[in-house]
Amino acid sequence: MHRPKYHTYACRAVALVSALFLLSPATSMAQRLDAIGKEKPIKVTGGIGLEQVAYLSSGLQEGRREPYNFFLTGNINFDLFGWAVPFSFSYTNQGRVAFSQPFNQYGLTPTYKWITGHIGYTSMNFSSYTLSGHLFNGLGVDLAPAGRFKFSAMYGRLQQAVTADTTRPEIIPAYKRMGYGFKASYGAGKDNIDLIVFSAKDDPNSIEAPGPQYNITPQENLVVGLNVRKQLMNRLSVNAEVAWSALTRDARLASDSADLVKFPSLGLIQKNSTTALYTAYKTGMTYSANKYSLGLGYEWVAPEYKTLGAYYFTNDFENITGNLQFRMFKDKVTGGLNAGVQHNNLKKDKQSTMSRWVGALNLSWVASQKMNFNFSYSNFQSFVNIKSDFDYINQVSPYQNLDTLNYTQISSNASMSMNYSISRTKEKAQMLMCNVSYMKSSDLQGGVKQPTGTVFYNLNTAYSMQLVPRNMSVTLGFNANRNSAMNMQSTTLGPTLGVNKTLLNKKLRTSGTVSWNGSFNNGNAGTKVLTARLSGAYTVKKKHNLNLGITGLNRSGSSNSAKSISELTSTLGYNYNF
């Protein structure tokens, strides 16, 4: 019987997938199973490059940089219906050789219509409070058929066993940790509800019990989450997320018959005297009108809240946020206002309490067809209180015990930019740009301003002209910044001139820049730097790329004792891609 060609390709593809996966497959890409028989089974891409760097200098100590270096790099990638297998290498004349391949950790993500699988090393995300991007080695599936129901599930090893080694203190021991979970969703239009269950358990017998110096115990975790999103009156949308995390911090202890923690475990977690139940929830609402939208948000995470489905989790905080987006004056002015406050120590049982307040404003104004402005401002305040009320009562002056008084950090940032189109024709376009920014930070301790604040100003201006028929552009810029801190004031300023031009039917791209800047400290002249750069890049048949760059630098000081420094660096490179 004659078999079609695509059947042979499919058999070879399946055999190759099986062989590679059995080689102990952290790279993961989606495999398009529905593409079998429709696309080439294997695609090979890659490239090789050689870069040579020559360096000359005067006025510097010898040995600062090698006079000649070269870097040889290469990569090759095999693509099997979306399954990427990359290899790479690098070699330098300094004796360093590097080679990488993906078979230490590998994952497959095959897809077929509305079914997506996860095999090997992979990660999934159910919600921020339950399973949130944790890498696992196992199996997972996402089912998203047409209709209102969707389902996801996973099972695998979240953590590999690591035995303690007293001769290598940098190695942190760990118990083998297995986990499973599912997420069931029901949605209709803009309304949706998710039910999430996640469980993880350490194997106490996977390693010998580490010594007390490590403070590591086998844990168990059961997390139940509920997410709801509801659209009301076509303009108001409400969302809420809540999670309950039951955590047993030492699963080696016997079950506690007293059952001090009341919650339905359904036999999914062992409860003992180290078991505790934590709660986290987040809610928000957004009202959208024709010209504006208003949003409010609230988040509360209990102290010590933890899920074994996330690598790191911030707890013990309360957030209140608000935002306003608007358009006005026939949409010529658009803007946004955001503000939020956060504080910790929800149980009032810590020695210190930190509060933060953040406010930000962004405005854009289209003044005309040629000119537009952008303005932004933000203010950040962080307040720390380390004293009790008793300390306030007995305080005789604001300078008493400055190291333990309430401490406030304030940071303000503002910037304004302007773009002005001077002219625009088929032959020439001219543009003027200007940006000014300001930043100030200060500290308050016991209500007294501390002399540790800084003020920073920055100015960037540029004029650009593009000559279309000549494939050339010219840019002239001026930069300046001023920094004030303590009793020191420093200023740096200087111009920059740049030219770009393409030749040989745009195959050769050339550019050159010259810049000078000088610094001044408390009014006294400091370092002066002159830099010139030339570069060119030539492309042949979209596969071969040649590039050459030459950079010259001269730095001089203000005093007679300061030596002038000159450097010349040239780079020649070649890249081939297939």
Coordinates of C-alpha atoms in Angstrom, one line a residue:
M1 CA 0.0 0.0 0.0
H2 CA 1.3 3.4 -0.9
R3 CA 1.5 5.7 2.1
P4 CA 1.4 9.5 1.6
K5 CA 4.5 11.5 2.3
Y6 CA 3.0 13.3 5.3
H7 CA 2.4 10.0 7.0
T8 CA 6.1 9.2 6.9
Y9 CA 6.9 12.7 8.3
A10 CA 4.4 12.2 11.1
C11 CA 5.9 8.8 12.1
R12 CA 9.4 10.3 12.1
A13 CA 8.2 13.3 14.2
V14 CA 6.6 11.1 16.8
A15 CA 9.7 8.9 17.0
L16 CA 12.0 11.9 17.4
V17 CA 9.8 13.4 20.1
S18 CA 9.9 10.2 22.1
A19 CA 13.7 9.8 21.7
L20 CA 14.5 13.4 22.7
F21 CA 12.1 13.3 25.7
L22 CA 13.7 10.1 27.0
L23 CA 17.1 11.8 27.1
S24 CA 16.0 13.5 30.4
P25 CA 14.6 16.6 29.1
A26 CA 14.5 24.9 31.3
T27 CA 13.1 25.5 27.9
S28 CA 9.4 25.0 27.0
M29 CA 7.5 26.0 23.9
A30 CA 4.2 25.1 22.4
Q31 CA 4.1 22.1 20.0
R32 CA 1.5 22.4 17.3
L33 CA 0.2 18.9 16.9
D34 CA -2.5 20.0 14.5
A35 CA 0.4 21.1 12.1
I36 CA 1.6 17.6 11.6
G37 CA 1.4 16.8 7.9
K38 CA 0.9 20.5 7.0
E39 CA 4.3 21.9 7.8
K40 CA 7.9 20.8 7.5
P41 CA 8.6 18.5 10.4
I42 CA 12.1 20.0 11.2
K43 CA 13.3 23.5 10.8
V44 CA 17.0 24.3 11.5
T45 CA 18.1 27.9 12.2
G46 CA 21.2 29.4 13.7
G47 CA 24.2 31.6 13.2
I48 CA 27.8 32.1 13.8
G49 CA 29.7 35.3 14.6
L50 CA 33.2 36.6 15.1
E51 CA 34.1 39.9 16.7
Q52 CA 37.6 41.3 17.0
V53 CA 38.5 44.2 19.3
A54 CA 41.7 46.2 19.1
Y55 CA 42.6 48.7 21.8
L56 CA 45.3 51.4 22.1
S57 CA 45.8 54.0 24.9
S58 CA 48.1 56.6 26.3
G59 CA 48.3 58.1 29.8
L60 CA 47.0 54.9 31.4
Q61 CA 48.6 52.2 33.4
E62 CA 49.5 49.2 31.4
G63 CA 47.3 46.1 31.7
R64 CA 44.0 48.0 32.0
R65 CA 42.7 46.3 28.8
E66 CA 44.2 43.7 26.5
P67 CA 45.4 45.2 23.1
Y68 CA 43.5 42.5 21.2
N69 CA 40.6 40.2 21.9
F70 CA 38.3 38.1 19.8
F71 CA 35.0 36.5 20.5
L72 CA 33.6 33.6 18.5
T73 CA 30.0 32.7 19.2
G74 CA 27.5 30.4 17.5
N75 CA 24.0 28.9 18.0
I76 CA 21.8 26.3 16.3
N77 CA 18.1 25.6 16.9
F78 CA 16.1 22.6 15.8
D79 CA 12.4 23.3 15.6
L80 CA 10.0 20.3 15.6
F81 CA 6.5 21.5 15.1
G82 CA 7.2 24.3 17.5
W83 CA 9.4 22.3 19.9
A84 CA 12.7 24.3 20.1
V85 CA 15.9 22.6 20.9
P86 CA 18.6 25.3 21.1
F87 CA 22.4 24.8 21.4
S88 CA 25.0 27.6 21.7
F89 CA 28.7 28.0 22.2
S90 CA 31.2 30.8 22.7
Y91 CA 35.0 30.9 22.6
T92 CA 37.5 33.8 23.3
N93 CA 41.3 34.1 23.1
Q94 CA 41.3 34.6 26.8
G95 CA 40.9 30.9 27.2
R96 CA 37.2 30.8 28.2
V97 CA 35.0 28.2 26.4
A98 CA 31.3 28.0 27.1
F99 CA 28.7 25.5 25.8
S100 CA 25.0 25.3 26.6
Q101 CA 22.3 22.8 25.7
P102 CA 18.7 22.4 27.0
F103 CA 18.6 18.8 28.2
N104 CA 19.1 19.5 31.9
Q105 CA 15.5 20.6 32.2
Y106 CA 13.1 20.4 29.3
G107 CA 9.4 20.8 28.9
L108 CA 6.9 20.1 26.1
T109 CA 3.7 22.1 25.6
P110 CA 1.8 20.3 22.9
T111 CA -1.5 22.0 21.7
Y112 CA -4.3 20.6 19.7
K113 CA -7.3 22.9 19.0
W114 CA -8.6 23.9 22.5
I115 CA -6.4 21.4 24.4
T116 CA -2.9 22.4 25.7
G117 CA -0.7 20.0 27.5
H118 CA 2.3 20.6 29.8
I119 CA 4.9 17.8 30.0
G120 CA 8.2 17.8 31.9
Y121 CA 9.5 21.0 33.4
T122 CA 6.9 23.7 33.0
S123 CA 4.9 26.2 35.0
M124 CA 1.3 27.3 35.3
N125 CA -0.5 30.2 36.8
F126 CA -3.9 29.8 38.6
S127 CA -3.9 33.0 40.6
S128 CA -1.5 35.3 42.6
Y129 CA -2.5 33.7 45.9
T130 CA -2.5 30.0 45.0
L131 CA -0.3 28.6 42.2
S132 CA 1.6 31.5 40.7
G133 CA 4.3 30.6 38.1
H134 CA 6.1 27.9 40.2
L135 CA 8.2 25.6 38.1
F136 CA 7.3 21.9 38.4
N137 CA 8.3 18.6 36.7
G138 CA 5.2 16.7 35.9
L139 CA 2.0 16.9 33.9
G140 CA -0.6 19.7 33.3
V141 CA -3.5 20.5 31.0
D142 CA -5.5 23.5 30.0
L143 CA -8.9 22.8 28.5
A144 CA -10.6 25.8 26.8
P145 CA -13.5 24.5 24.6
A146 CA -16.0 26.8 23.0
G147 CA -18.6 27.6 25.6
R148 CA -18.7 28.7 29.2
F149 CA -16.6 26.2 31.0
K150 CA -12.8 26.0 31.2
F151 CA -10.6 23.7 33.2
S152 CA -6.9 23.4 34.2
A153 CA -5.1 20.9 36.3
M154 CA -1.5 20.0 37.2
Y155 CA 0.5 17.4 39.1
G156 CA 4.2 17.2 39.6
R157 CA 7.3 17.7 41.7
L158 CA 7.7 21.3 42.9
Q159 CA 11.0 20.8 44.7
Q160 CA 13.8 18.3 44.4
A161 CA 15.3 16.7 47.4
V162 CA 18.7 18.2 48.4
T163 CA 20.7 16.6 51.2
A164 CA 22.6 18.8 53.7
D165 CA 26.4 18.9 53.2
T166 CA 28.3 20.2 56.2
T167 CA 31.4 20.7 54.0
R168 CA 29.5 23.1 51.7
P169 CA 27.4 25.5 53.8
E170 CA 26.3 27.4 50.7
I171 CA 24.0 24.4 49.8
I172 CA 20.6 24.7 51.5
P173 CA 18.9 21.3 52.1
A174 CA 15.4 20.7 50.9
Y175 CA 12.7 18.1 51.1
K176 CA 11.2 16.6 48.0
R177 CA 7.9 18.4 47.4
M178 CA 5.0 17.1 45.3
G179 CA 1.9 19.1 44.4
Y180 CA -1.4 19.0 42.5
G181 CA -4.2 21.4 41.8
F182 CA -7.0 22.4 39.5
K183 CA -8.8 25.5 38.4
A184 CA -12.4 25.3 37.2
S185 CA -13.9 28.4 35.5
Y186 CA -17.4 29.4 34.3
G187 CA -17.8 32.5 32.2
A188 CA -20.6 34.3 30.4
G189 CA -19.8 37.4 28.5
K190 CA -17.8 39.7 30.8
D191 CA -18.8 37.7 33.9
N192 CA -16.5 35.0 35.2
I193 CA -16.0 32.8 38.3
D194 CA -13.0 30.6 39.1
L195 CA -12.7 27.9 41.8
I196 CA -9.1 26.9 42.6
V197 CA -7.7 24.1 44.8
F198 CA -4.0 23.7 45.2
S199 CA -2.1 21.2 47.5
A200 CA 1.6 20.6 48.2
K201 CA 3.3 18.2 50.5
D202 CA 6.9 17.6 51.5
D203 CA 8.2 14.0 51.9
P204 CA 9.8 13.8 55.4
N205 CA 11.7 10.6 54.3
S206 CA 13.2 12.1 51.1
I207 CA 16.3 13.3 53.0
E208 CA 17.8 12.8 56.5
A209 CA 16.6 15.4 58.9
P210 CA 18.8 18.5 58.6
G211 CA 20.5 19.9 61.7
P212 CA 18.9 22.7 63.7
Q213 CA 21.2 25.2 62.1
Y214 CA 19.2 25.1 58.9
N215 CA 15.7 25.6 60.5
I216 CA 14.1 23.6 57.7
T217 CA 11.1 21.3 58.3
P218 CA 8.8 19.3 56.0
Q219 CA 5.6 21.3 55.2
E220 CA 2.1 20.7 53.9
N221 CA -0.2 23.3 52.3
L222 CA -3.8 23.4 51.1
V223 CA -5.0 26.5 49.4
V224 CA -8.5 27.2 48.2
G225 CA -9.2 30.3 46.1
L226 CA -12.2 32.0 44.6
N227 CA -12.1 34.7 41.9
V228 CA -15.2 36.6 40.7
R229 CA -15.6 39.2 37.9
K230 CA -19.0 40.8 37.3
Q231 CA -20.2 43.5 34.9
L232 CA -22.9 45.8 36.2
M233 CA -25.0 48.3 34.2
N234 CA -22.6 48.2 31.2
R235 CA -20.3 50.7 32.9
L236 CA -19.4 49.3 36.2
S237 CA -17.2 46.2 36.6
V238 CA -16.4 44.6 39.9
N239 CA -13.7 41.9 40.6
A240 CA -12.8 40.1 43.8
E241 CA -10.2 37.5 44.7
V242 CA -10.0 35.6 48.0
A243 CA -7.8 32.7 49.1
W244 CA -7.5 30.6 52.3
S245 CA -4.2 28.9 52.9
A246 CA -3.8 26.2 55.5
L247 CA -0.2 25.6 56.2
T248 CA 1.4 22.9 58.4
R249 CA 4.9 24.1 59.1
D250 CA 6.2 20.7 60.5
A251 CA 4.4 17.7 59.1
R252 CA 6.6 15.3 61.3
L253 CA 4.5 16.1 64.4
A254 CA 1.5 13.9 65.2
S255 CA -2.0 15.1 64.4
D256 CA -3.5 17.4 67.0
S257 CA -6.7 15.9 68.3
A258 CA -7.7 19.3 69.9
D259 CA -8.1 20.6 66.3
L260 CA -7.4 24.2 67.3
V261 CA -7.7 25.4 63.6
K262 CA -11.3 25.1 62.4
F263 CA -11.6 24.6 58.7
P264 CA -12.8 21.7 56.5
S265 CA -9.6 20.0 55.4
L266 CA -11.5 17.1 53.6
G267 CA -8.5 14.9 54.4
L268 CA -6.2 16.8 52.0
I269 CA -3.9 18.1 54.7
Q270 CA -2.6 16.8 58.0
K271 CA -3.3 19.2 60.9
N272 CA -1.3 19.4 64.0
S273 CA -0.1 22.1 66.5
T274 CA 1.9 23.8 63.7
T275 CA -1.1 24.2 61.4
A276 CA -2.5 27.7 60.8
L277 CA -5.1 29.2 58.5
Y278 CA -4.3 32.5 56.6
T279 CA -6.4 34.7 54.5
A280 CA -5.8 37.0 51.6
Y281 CA -8.2 39.0 49.5
K282 CA -8.3 41.7 46.9
T283 CA -11.2 43.6 45.3
G284 CA -11.6 46.4 42.9
M285 CA -14.2 48.3 40.9
T286 CA -14.0 50.4 37.8
Y287 CA -16.6 52.8 36.4
S288 CA -16.1 53.7 32.8
A289 CA -17.9 56.7 31.2
N290 CA -17.4 58.3 27.8
K291 CA -14.7 60.8 28.9
Y292 CA -13.4 59.3 32.1
S293 CA -12.9 56.1 34.1
L294 CA -12.7 55.8 37.9
G295 CA -11.2 52.8 39.7
L296 CA -10.8 51.8 43.3
G297 CA -8.9 48.9 44.8
Y298 CA -8.3 47.2 48.1
E299 CA -6.0 44.4 49.1
W300 CA -5.4 42.7 52.4
V301 CA -2.9 39.9 53.0
A302 CA -2.6 38.4 56.5
P303 CA 0.7 38.3 58.4
E304 CA 2.6 35.1 57.5
Y305 CA 0.3 34.3 54.6
K306 CA 2.2 31.7 52.4
T307 CA 1.5 29.4 49.5
L308 CA 3.9 26.7 48.4
G309 CA 2.8 27.4 44.9
A310 CA 4.9 30.6 44.7
Y311 CA 8.6 31.3 45.2
Y312 CA 8.2 34.5 47.1
F313 CA 5.2 36.1 48.7
T314 CA 4.8 39.5 50.4
N315 CA 2.4 39.4 53.3
D316 CA 1.3 41.5 56.3
F317 CA 0.1 44.5 54.4
E318 CA -3.0 46.5 53.5
N319 CA -3.3 48.4 50.2
I320 CA -5.9 51.1 49.2
T321 CA -5.5 52.4 45.7
G322 CA -7.5 54.7 43.4
N323 CA -7.1 55.9 39.8
L324 CA -8.7 58.4 37.5
Q325 CA -8.3 58.5 33.7
F326 CA -9.8 61.3 31.7
R327 CA -10.1 63.0 28.3
M328 CA -11.1 66.6 27.7
F329 CA -11.2 69.5 25.3
K330 CA -12.0 67.3 22.3
D331 CA -9.5 64.8 23.4
K332 CA -6.6 67.2 23.1
V333 CA -5.9 66.8 26.8
T334 CA -5.6 63.3 28.3
G335 CA -4.4 62.4 31.7
G336 CA -4.4 60.0 34.6
L337 CA -4.2 60.3 38.4
N338 CA -3.1 57.4 40.6
A339 CA -2.8 57.3 44.3
G340 CA -2.3 54.6 46.9
V341 CA -1.5 54.0 50.6
Q342 CA 0.0 50.9 52.1
H343 CA 0.9 49.9 55.7
N344 CA 2.0 46.7 57.4
N345 CA 1.9 45.4 61.0
L346 CA -1.7 44.5 60.7
K347 CA -1.8 42.8 64.1
K348 CA 0.1 45.6 65.8
D349 CA 2.6 43.1 67.3
K350 CA 5.8 44.3 65.7
Q351 CA 8.2 46.8 67.0
S352 CA 8.1 49.0 63.9
T353 CA 5.3 50.0 61.5
M354 CA 5.9 51.2 57.9
S355 CA 3.4 53.2 55.9
R356 CA 3.8 54.3 52.3
W357 CA 1.9 56.8 50.2
V358 CA 2.3 57.2 46.4
G359 CA 0.7 59.7 44.2
A360 CA 1.2 60.2 40.4
L361 CA -0.1 62.5 37.8
N362 CA 0.3 62.3 34.0
L363 CA -0.9 64.8 31.5
S364 CA -0.6 65.0 27.7
W365 CA -1.6 68.1 25.6
V366 CA -1.8 68.2 21.8
A367 CA -1.5 72.0 21.4
S368 CA -1.5 71.8 17.6
Q369 CA -0.7 69.6 14.7
K370 CA 3.0 70.5 15.2
M371 CA 3.4 70.7 18.9
N372 CA 2.6 68.5 21.9
F373 CA 3.5 68.5 25.6
N374 CA 3.8 65.8 28.2
F375 CA 3.9 66.3 32.0
S376 CA 4.3 63.8 34.8
Y377 CA 4.7 64.2 38.6
S378 CA 5.0 61.6 41.3
N379 CA 5.5 61.7 45.0
F380 CA 6.5 58.8 47.3
Q381 CA 6.5 58.9 51.0
S382 CA 7.7 56.2 53.4
F383 CA 7.0 56.5 57.1
V384 CA 8.5 54.2 59.8
N385 CA 7.6 54.3 63.4
I386 CA 9.8 52.5 65.9
K387 CA 8.6 53.9 69.2
S388 CA 5.7 53.3 71.4
D389 CA 3.2 55.9 72.7
F390 CA 5.1 55.8 76.0
D391 CA 8.2 57.1 74.3
Y392 CA 6.3 60.0 72.8
I393 CA 4.9 61.0 76.3
N394 CA 8.4 61.1 77.8
Q395 CA 10.1 62.8 74.8
V396 CA 11.5 66.3 75.9
S397 CA 12.8 67.4 72.5
P398 CA 12.5 66.3 68.8
Y399 CA 16.2 65.6 68.8
Q400 CA 16.0 63.0 71.6
N401 CA 16.8 59.4 70.4
L402 CA 16.9 60.4 66.7
D403 CA 17.8 56.8 65.9
T404 CA 14.5 55.5 67.2
L405 CA 12.1 58.3 66.3
N406 CA 9.6 58.1 63.5
Y407 CA 11.4 58.4 60.2
T408 CA 10.1 59.7 56.9
Q409 CA 11.5 59.5 53.4
I410 CA 10.1 61.8 50.7
S411 CA 10.9 61.5 47.0
S412 CA 9.4 63.8 44.4
N413 CA 9.8 63.5 40.6
A414 CA 8.6 65.8 37.9
S415 CA 9.3 65.9 34.1
M416 CA 8.1 67.9 31.1
S417 CA 8.8 67.3 27.5
M418 CA 7.9 69.1 24.3
N419 CA 8.0 68.0 20.7
Y420 CA 7.7 70.6 17.9
S421 CA 7.6 69.7 14.2
I422 CA 9.3 72.7 12.5
S423 CA 8.6 71.5 9.0
R424 CA 7.8 68.4 7.1
T425 CA 8.0 67.9 3.3
K426 CA 8.9 65.1 0.9
E427 CA 12.5 66.3 0.8
K428 CA 13.1 67.4 4.4
A429 CA 11.7 67.1 7.9
Q430 CA 12.8 69.1 10.9
M431 CA 12.0 68.4 14.6
L432 CA 12.8 70.2 17.9
M433 CA 12.7 68.2 21.2
C434 CA 13.2 69.3 24.7
N435 CA 12.9 67.5 28.1
V436 CA 13.3 68.8 31.6
S437 CA 13.2 66.6 34.7
Y438 CA 13.5 67.3 38.4
M439 CA 14.0 65.0 41.3
K440 CA 14.2 65.7 45.0
S441 CA 14.6 63.4 48.0
S442 CA 14.7 64.4 51.6
D443 CA 14.5 62.7 55.0
L444 CA 12.6 63.7 58.1
Q445 CA 13.5 62.3 61.5
G446 CA 11.4 63.3 64.5
G447 CA 9.9 66.0 62.3
V448 CA 13.3 67.5 61.7
K449 CA 14.7 67.7 58.1
Q450 CA 18.0 65.9 57.8
P451 CA 20.9 67.2 55.7
T452 CA 21.0 64.1 53.6
G453 CA 18.6 65.1 50.8
T454 CA 19.5 65.5 47.1
V455 CA 18.2 67.6 44.3
F456 CA 18.7 66.6 40.7
Y457 CA 18.0 68.7 37.5
N458 CA 18.4 67.4 34.0
L459 CA 17.9 69.1 30.6
N460 CA 18.0 67.4 27.2
T461 CA 17.4 69.3 24.0
A462 CA 17.8 68.1 20.4
Y463 CA 17.3 69.4 16.9
S464 CA 17.0 66.8 14.1
M465 CA 16.9 67.2 10.3
Q466 CA 16.1 64.4 7.9
L467 CA 17.1 64.7 4.3
V468 CA 14.9 62.1 2.6
P469 CA 16.3 62.0 -0.9
R470 CA 19.9 61.7 0.5
N471 CA 19.0 59.0 3.0
M472 CA 20.7 61.1 5.7
S473 CA 19.8 62.6 9.1
V474 CA 21.6 65.1 11.3
T475 CA 21.0 65.6 15.0
L476 CA 22.4 68.4 17.2
G477 CA 21.8 68.0 20.9
F478 CA 22.7 69.6 24.2
N479 CA 22.6 67.9 27.6
A480 CA 23.1 69.3 31.1
N481 CA 22.5 68.1 34.6
R482 CA 23.0 69.5 38.1
N483 CA 23.2 67.5 41.3
S484 CA 23.1 69.1 44.8
A485 CA 23.8 66.9 47.9
M486 CA 25.0 68.0 51.3
N487 CA 27.6 70.7 50.6
M488 CA 28.5 69.5 47.2
Q489 CA 27.1 70.9 43.9
S490 CA 28.2 69.3 40.6
T491 CA 27.2 70.2 37.1
T492 CA 27.9 68.4 33.8
L493 CA 27.0 69.8 30.4
G494 CA 28.0 69.5 26.7
P495 CA 26.9 69.3 23.1
T496 CA 26.5 66.3 20.8
L497 CA 26.5 66.2 17.0
G498 CA 25.4 63.0 15.1
V499 CA 25.1 62.1 11.4
N500 CA 23.5 58.9 9.9
K501 CA 23.5 58.0 6.3
T502 CA 22.7 54.9 4.2
L503 CA 24.5 54.0 1.0
L504 CA 24.5 51.3 -1.7
N505 CA 20.7 50.9 -1.9
K506 CA 20.4 51.0 1.9
K507 CA 22.7 48.0 2.3
L508 CA 25.4 50.1 4.0
R509 CA 24.5 52.0 7.1
T510 CA 27.0 54.5 8.4
S511 CA 26.9 56.8 11.4
G512 CA 29.2 59.2 13.3
T513 CA 28.9 61.2 16.5
V514 CA 31.1 63.8 18.3
S515 CA 30.4 64.8 21.8
W516 CA 32.0 67.0 24.5
N517 CA 31.1 67.4 28.1
G518 CA 32.7 69.1 31.0
S519 CA 32.1 68.9 34.7
F520 CA 32.2 71.5 37.4
N521 CA 32.2 70.9 41.2
N522 CA 31.2 73.8 43.4
G523 CA 32.0 76.2 40.6
N524 CA 35.5 74.8 39.9
A525 CA 36.2 73.2 36.5
G526 CA 36.6 69.4 36.6
T527 CA 37.1 66.7 34.0
K528 CA 36.6 67.4 30.3
V529 CA 35.8 64.5 27.9
L530 CA 35.8 64.5 24.1
T531 CA 34.4 61.4 22.3
A532 CA 34.2 60.6 18.6
R533 CA 32.5 57.5 17.1
L534 CA 32.4 56.1 13.6
S535 CA 30.5 53.0 12.6
G536 CA 29.4 51.1 9.5
A537 CA 27.3 48.0 8.9
Y538 CA 27.0 46.2 5.6
T539 CA 24.4 43.4 4.8
V540 CA 24.8 40.9 2.0
K541 CA 21.8 38.8 1.0
K542 CA 20.2 39.2 4.4
K543 CA 22.5 36.5 5.8
H544 CA 25.9 38.0 6.0
N545 CA 26.5 41.1 8.2
L546 CA 29.8 43.0 8.4
N547 CA 30.2 45.8 11.0
L548 CA 33.1 48.1 11.8
G549 CA 33.3 50.6 14.7
I550 CA 36.0 53.0 15.8
T551 CA 35.8 55.0 19.1
G552 CA 38.2 57.7 20.2
L553 CA 38.2 59.3 23.6
N554 CA 40.3 62.0 25.3
R555 CA 39.9 62.9 28.9
S556 CA 41.7 65.7 30.6
G557 CA 41.6 67.1 34.2
S558 CA 41.6 70.6 35.5
S559 CA 44.9 70.5 37.5
N560 CA 48.4 70.4 36.1
S561 CA 49.1 67.2 37.9
A562 CA 46.2 65.4 36.2
K563 CA 47.3 63.3 33.3
S564 CA 45.5 63.4 29.9
I565 CA 44.1 60.1 28.9
S566 CA 43.5 59.0 25.2
E567 CA 41.9 55.8 24.1
L568 CA 41.2 54.3 20.7
T569 CA 39.0 51.2 20.3
S570 CA 38.2 49.5 17.0
T571 CA 35.7 46.6 16.6
L572 CA 35.4 44.4 13.5
G573 CA 32.6 41.9 13.4
Y574 CA 31.1 39.3 11.0
N575 CA 27.8 37.4 11.5
Y576 CA 26.2 34.7 9.4
N577 CA 22.6 33.6 10.0
F578 CA 20.8 30.7 8.3

